[in-house]
PDB file of C-alpha atoms and ligand atoms in Angstrom:
ATOM      1  CA  MET L  34      -7.875   7.348  15.921  1.00 69.00           C
ATOM      2  CA  LEU L  35      -5.281   8.915  13.622  1.00 75.00           C
ATOM      3  CA  ASP L  36      -2.701   9.051  16.395  1.00 81.00           C
ATOM      4  CA  ASN L  37      -2.004   5.321  16.261  1.00 90.00           C
ATOM      5  CA  THR L  38      -1.382   3.045  13.287  1.00 94.00           C
ATOM      6  CA  HIS L  39      -4.642   0.998  13.490  1.00 95.00           C
ATOM      7  CA  LEU L  40      -6.550   2.914  10.804  1.00 96.00           C
ATOM      8  CA  HIS L  41      -3.511   2.969   8.498  1.00 97.00           C
ATOM      9  CA  ILE L  42      -3.116  -0.810   8.884  1.00 97.00           C
ATOM     10  CA  THR L  43      -6.848  -1.305   8.199  1.00 97.00           C
ATOM     11  CA  THR L  44      -6.637   0.727   4.981  1.00 98.00           C
ATOM     12  CA  TRP L  45      -3.594  -1.016   3.499  1.00 98.00           C
ATOM     13  CA  VAL L  46      -4.840  -4.515   4.448  1.00 98.00           C
ATOM     14  CA  LEU L  47      -8.172  -3.727   2.747  1.00 98.00           C
ATOM     15  CA  GLY L  48      -6.239  -2.302  -0.213  1.00 98.00           C
ATOM     16  CA  ILE L  49      -4.196  -5.469  -0.698  1.00 98.00           C
ATOM     17  CA  VAL L  50      -7.313  -7.674  -0.383  1.00 98.00           C
ATOM     18  CA  LEU L  51      -9.190  -5.544  -2.957  1.00 98.00           C
ATOM     19  CA  PHE L  52      -6.146  -5.690  -5.262  1.00 98.00           C
ATOM     20  CA  PHE L  53      -6.287  -9.515  -5.327  1.00 98.00           C
ATOM     21  CA  ILE L  54     -10.080  -9.546  -5.738  1.00 98.00           C
ATOM     22  CA  ALA L  55      -9.817  -7.140  -8.711  1.00 98.00           C
ATOM     23  CA  LEU L  56      -7.112  -9.322 -10.278  1.00 97.00           C
ATOM     24  CA  ALA L  57      -9.162 -12.508  -9.808  1.00 96.00           C
ATOM     25  CA  LEU L  58     -12.228 -10.853 -11.378  1.00 97.00           C
ATOM     26  CA  MET L  59     -10.132  -9.624 -14.305  1.00 95.00           C
ATOM     27  CA  LYS L  60      -8.741 -13.090 -14.907  1.00 92.00           C
ATOM     28  CA  GLY L  61     -12.207 -14.611 -14.532  1.00 92.00           C
ATOM     29  CA  ALA L  62     -13.254 -12.283 -17.376  1.00 90.00           C
ATOM     30  CA  ASN L  63     -15.704 -10.442 -15.105  1.00 90.00           C
ATOM     31  CA  ALA L  64     -14.844  -7.027 -16.546  1.00 93.00           C
ATOM     32  CA  LYS L  65     -17.679  -5.169 -14.851  1.00 95.00           C
ATOM     33  CA  GLY L  66     -16.932  -6.615 -11.398  1.00 96.00           C
ATOM     34  CA  ALA L  67     -13.225  -5.912 -11.848  1.00 97.00           C
ATOM     35  CA  LYS L  68     -13.956  -2.308 -12.806  1.00 97.00           C
ATOM     36  CA  ILE L  69     -16.076  -1.720  -9.688  1.00 98.00           C
ATOM     37  CA  VAL L  70     -13.543  -3.319  -7.323  1.00 98.00           C
ATOM     38  CA  HIS L  71     -10.721  -1.381  -9.030  1.00 98.00           C
ATOM     39  CA  MET L  72     -12.646   1.854  -8.397  1.00 98.00           C
ATOM     40  CA  ILE L  73     -13.110   1.012  -4.714  1.00 98.00           C
ATOM     41  CA  LEU L  74      -9.393   0.129  -4.552  1.00 98.00           C
ATOM     42  CA  ARG L  75      -8.508   3.578  -5.942  1.00 98.00           C
ATOM     43  CA  LEU L  76     -10.567   5.147  -3.169  1.00 98.00           C
ATOM     44  CA  MET L  77      -8.600   2.982  -0.749  1.00 98.00           C
ATOM     45  CA  TYR L  78      -5.323   4.358  -2.187  1.00 98.00           C
ATOM     46  CA  VAL L  79      -6.478   7.812  -1.127  1.00 98.00           C
ATOM     47  CA  LEU L  80      -7.257   6.577   2.392  1.00 98.00           C
ATOM     48  CA  ILE L  81      -3.893   4.760   2.648  1.00 98.00           C
ATOM     49  CA  ILE L  82      -2.054   7.939   1.595  1.00 98.00           C
ATOM     50  CA  PHE L  83      -4.186  10.089   3.899  1.00 97.00           C
ATOM     51  CA  THR L  84      -3.700   7.913   7.014  1.00 97.00           C
ATOM     52  CA  GLY L  85       0.003   7.320   6.202  1.00 97.00           C
ATOM     53  CA  GLY L  86       0.524  11.010   5.456  1.00 97.00           C
ATOM     54  CA  TRP L  87      -1.138  11.928   8.740  1.00 96.00           C
ATOM     55  CA  LEU L  88       1.235   9.633  10.664  1.00 97.00           C
ATOM     56  CA  PHE L  89       4.122  11.052   8.625  1.00 97.00           C
ATOM     57  CA  PHE L  90       3.364  14.686   9.483  1.00 96.00           C
ATOM     58  CA  GLN L  91       2.973  13.832  13.152  1.00 95.00           C
ATOM     59  CA  PHE L  92       5.986  11.609  13.645  1.00 95.00           C
ATOM     60  CA  SER L  93       8.551  12.141  10.862  1.00 94.00           C
ATOM     61  CA  SER L  94      10.638  14.468  13.052  1.00 94.00           C
ATOM     62  CA  ILE L  95      11.601  11.344  15.066  1.00 94.00           C
ATOM     63  CA  ASP L  96      13.775  10.255  12.118  1.00 93.00           C
ATOM     64  CA  ALA L  97      13.146  12.223   8.933  1.00 95.00           C
ATOM     65  CA  ALA L  98      15.276   9.978   6.709  1.00 96.00           C
ATOM     66  CA  LEU L  99      13.654   6.672   7.683  1.00 96.00           C
ATOM     67  CA  TYR L 100      10.155   8.158   7.634  1.00 97.00           C
ATOM     68  CA  GLY L 101      10.931   9.600   4.201  1.00 97.00           C
ATOM     69  CA  VAL L 102      11.905   6.129   2.964  1.00 97.00           C
ATOM     70  CA  LYS L 103       8.702   4.646   4.447  1.00 97.00           C
ATOM     71  CA  PHE L 104       6.631   7.328   2.702  1.00 98.00           C
ATOM     72  CA  LEU L 105       8.288   6.643  -0.676  1.00 98.00           C
ATOM     73  CA  LEU L 106       8.022   2.864  -0.339  1.00 98.00           C
ATOM     74  CA  GLY L 107       4.316   3.119   0.574  1.00 98.00           C
ATOM     75  CA  ILE L 108       3.631   5.196  -2.534  1.00 98.00           C
ATOM     76  CA  LEU L 109       5.618   2.716  -4.663  1.00 98.00           C
ATOM     77  CA  VAL L 110       3.531  -0.240  -3.364  1.00 98.00           C
ATOM     78  CA  ILE L 111       0.406   1.590  -4.513  1.00 98.00           C
ATOM     79  CA  GLY L 112       2.092   2.405  -7.839  1.00 98.00           C
ATOM     80  CA  PHE L 113       2.928  -1.232  -8.526  1.00 98.00           C
ATOM     81  CA  MET L 114      -0.573  -2.460  -7.586  1.00 98.00           C
ATOM     82  CA  GLU L 115      -1.986   0.011 -10.097  1.00 98.00           C
ATOM     83  CA  MET L 116       0.564  -0.910 -12.792  1.00 98.00           C
ATOM     84  CA  ILE L 117      -0.132  -4.648 -12.363  1.00 98.00           C
ATOM     85  CA  LEU L 118      -3.899  -4.114 -12.649  1.00 98.00           C
ATOM     86  CA  VAL L 119      -3.738  -1.803 -15.657  1.00 97.00           C
ATOM     87  CA  ARG L 120      -1.157  -3.945 -17.482  1.00 97.00           C
ATOM     88  CA  THR L 121      -3.105  -7.162 -16.752  1.00 96.00           C
ATOM     89  CA  LYS L 122      -6.202  -5.494 -18.196  1.00 94.00           C
ATOM     90  CA  LYS L 123      -4.267  -4.532 -21.343  1.00 94.00           C
ATOM     91  CA  GLN L 124      -2.773  -8.043 -21.439  1.00 93.00           C
ATOM     92  CA  LYS L 125       0.778  -6.719 -21.259  1.00 96.00           C
ATOM     93  CA  SER L 126       3.588  -8.514 -19.449  1.00 96.00           C
ATOM     94  CA  VAL L 127       3.498  -8.081 -15.662  1.00 96.00           C
ATOM     95  CA  LYS L 128       6.358 -10.345 -14.548  1.00 97.00           C
ATOM     96  CA  VAL L 129       8.822  -7.564 -13.712  1.00 97.00           C
ATOM     97  CA  MET L 130       6.053  -5.583 -12.029  1.00 97.00           C
ATOM     98  CA  TRP L 131       5.235  -8.544  -9.769  1.00 98.00           C
ATOM     99  CA  ILE L 132       8.872  -8.975  -8.740  1.00 98.00           C
ATOM    100  CA  LEU L 133       9.200  -5.263  -7.925  1.00 98.00           C
ATOM    101  CA  PHE L 134       5.825  -5.267  -6.144  1.00 98.00           C
ATOM    102  CA  VAL L 135       6.864  -8.112  -3.812  1.00 98.00           C
ATOM    103  CA  ILE L 136      10.257  -6.527  -3.030  1.00 98.00           C
ATOM    104  CA  VAL L 137       8.773  -3.087  -2.365  1.00 98.00           C
ATOM    105  CA  LEU L 138       5.893  -4.527  -0.283  1.00 98.00           C
ATOM    106  CA  LEU L 139       8.284  -6.542   1.911  1.00 98.00           C
ATOM    107  CA  ALA L 140      10.527  -3.489   2.357  1.00 98.00           C
ATOM    108  CA  THR L 141       7.499  -1.341   3.284  1.00 98.00           C
ATOM    109  CA  LEU L 142       6.317  -3.887   5.873  1.00 97.00           C
ATOM    110  CA  TYR L 143       9.852  -4.082   7.249  1.00 96.00           C
ATOM    111  CA  PHE L 144      10.188  -0.300   7.585  1.00 96.00           C
ATOM    112  CA  GLY L 145       6.658   0.121   8.965  1.00 96.00           C
ATOM    113  CA  PHE L 146       7.033  -2.550  11.617  1.00 95.00           C
ATOM    114  CA  SER L 147      10.494  -1.348  12.664  1.00 94.00           C
ATOM    115  CA  LEU L 148       9.677   2.394  12.887  1.00 94.00           C
ATOM    116  CA  PRO L 149       8.848   3.556  16.426  1.00 93.00           C
ATOM    117  CA  ILE L 150       5.054   4.119  16.270  1.00 94.00           C
ATOM    118  CA  GLY L 151       2.606   1.193  16.589  1.00 92.00           C
ATOM    119  CA  PHE L 152       3.958  -2.350  16.310  1.00 90.00           C
ATOM    120  CA  ASP L 153       7.753  -2.546  16.427  1.00 84.00           C
ATOM    121  CA  PHE L 154       8.436  -6.264  16.413  1.00 86.00           C
ATOM    122  CA  LEU L 155      11.109  -5.942  13.725  1.00 82.00           C
ATOM    123  CA  ARG L 156      13.193  -3.350  15.531  1.00 71.00           C
TER     124      ARG L 156
HETATM  125  C1  LIG J 209       0.149  -0.296   0.564  1.00 74.96           C
HETATM  126  C2  LIG J 209       1.023   0.548   1.032  1.00 74.96           C
HETATM  127  C3  LIG J 209       1.480   0.581   2.472  1.00 74.96           C
HETATM  128  C4  LIG J 209       1.766  -0.457   3.329  1.00 74.96           C
HETATM  129  C5  LIG J 209       1.711  -1.959   3.065  1.00 74.96           C
HETATM  130  C6  LIG J 209       2.151   0.148   4.602  1.00 74.96           C
HETATM  131  C7  LIG J 209       2.526  -0.568   5.731  1.00 74.96           C
HETATM  132  C8  LIG J 209       2.775  -0.001   6.968  1.00 74.96           C
HETATM  133  C9  LIG J 209       3.100  -0.726   8.181  1.00 74.96           C
HETATM  134  C10 LIG J 209       3.263  -2.245   8.279  1.00 74.96           C
HETATM  135  C11 LIG J 209       3.255   0.167   9.172  1.00 74.96           C
HETATM  136  C12 LIG J 209       3.613  -0.119  10.650  1.00 74.96           C
HETATM  137  C13 LIG J 209       2.372  -0.130  11.499  1.00 74.96           C
HETATM  138  C14 LIG J 209       2.732  -0.295  12.947  1.00 74.96           C
HETATM  139  O1  LIG J 209       3.918  -0.313  13.287  1.00 74.96           O
HETATM  140  O2  LIG J 209       1.804  -0.406  13.779  1.00 74.96           O
HETATM  141  C15 LIG J 209       3.068   1.490   8.614  1.00 74.96           C
HETATM  142  C16 LIG J 209       3.210   2.675   9.297  1.00 74.96           C
HETATM  143  C17 LIG J 209       3.349   3.896   8.695  1.00 74.96           C
HETATM  144  N1  LIG J 209       3.098   4.195   7.356  1.00 74.96           N
HETATM  145 FE1  LIG J 209       2.543   2.891   5.939  1.00 74.96          FE
HETATM  146  N2  LIG J 209       2.106   1.520   4.480  1.00 74.96           N
HETATM  147  C18 LIG J 209       1.699   1.819   3.191  1.00 74.96           C
HETATM  148  C19 LIG J 209       1.540   3.077   2.651  1.00 74.96           C
HETATM  149  C20 LIG J 209       1.963   4.250   3.260  1.00 74.96           C
HETATM  150  C21 LIG J 209       1.989   5.561   2.636  1.00 74.96           C
HETATM  151  C22 LIG J 209       1.531   5.855   1.202  1.00 74.96           C
HETATM  152  C23 LIG J 209       2.499   6.431   3.563  1.00 74.96           C
HETATM  153  C24 LIG J 209       2.752   7.909   3.442  1.00 74.96           C
HETATM  154  C25 LIG J 209       1.953   8.721   2.808  1.00 74.96           C
HETATM  155  C26 LIG J 209       2.773   5.686   4.769  1.00 74.96           C
HETATM  156  C27 LIG J 209       3.307   6.208   5.945  1.00 74.96           C
HETATM  157  C28 LIG J 209       3.414   5.532   7.152  1.00 74.96           C
HETATM  158  C29 LIG J 209       3.874   6.119   8.398  1.00 74.96           C
HETATM  159  C30 LIG J 209       4.344   7.558   8.589  1.00 74.96           C
HETATM  160  C31 LIG J 209       3.826   5.095   9.365  1.00 74.96           C
HETATM  161  C32 LIG J 209       4.244   5.190  10.855  1.00 74.96           C
HETATM  162  C33 LIG J 209       5.602   4.535  11.010  1.00 74.96           C
HETATM  163  C34 LIG J 209       5.878   4.113  12.441  1.00 74.96           C
HETATM  164  O3  LIG J 209       5.520   2.999  12.825  1.00 74.96           O
HETATM  165  O4  LIG J 209       6.503   4.892  13.169  1.00 74.96           O
HETATM  166  N3  LIG J 209       2.452   4.362   4.551  1.00 74.96           N
HETATM  167  N4  LIG J 209       2.751   1.361   7.276  1.00 74.96           N
END
């Protein structure tokens, strides 16, 4: 189960969906709902890092540099999701965060789908 990328994909897809649900609840002024979904999302961060880290420790010797970049980018995606949520809650500006989030997410998807394990349609 942890030897292929299916569980990792499941966790980050769920993470991104929960991120948008939490944002929508925050904007809809449903503070309690947003708080609960944000908590579940934080649990999902742990699962994303665990499944990604597991793949990393198994396969990074294939190409340590590229796997290192994938690791860093994955962590950054999580960082920007968290920054956007917390800053939206505090009603601070999130424009720059959104731009960086999109760039880092696209780069992560690119690296993930071009690295040798799992789907490689961008190689
Ligand atoms: C929300 C954040 C993340 C996204 C969107 C993401 C996305 C992806 C994608 C698209 C793949 C390719 C799956 C496949 O080819 O079947 C992948 C694989 C992988 N991810 Fe992530 N990831 C994220 C976070 C992380 C983190 C935090 C780590 C490290 C702790 C990590 C490590 C890996 C590794 C080692 C692979 C295997 C690469 C390969 O295909 O050879 N990812 N990820």
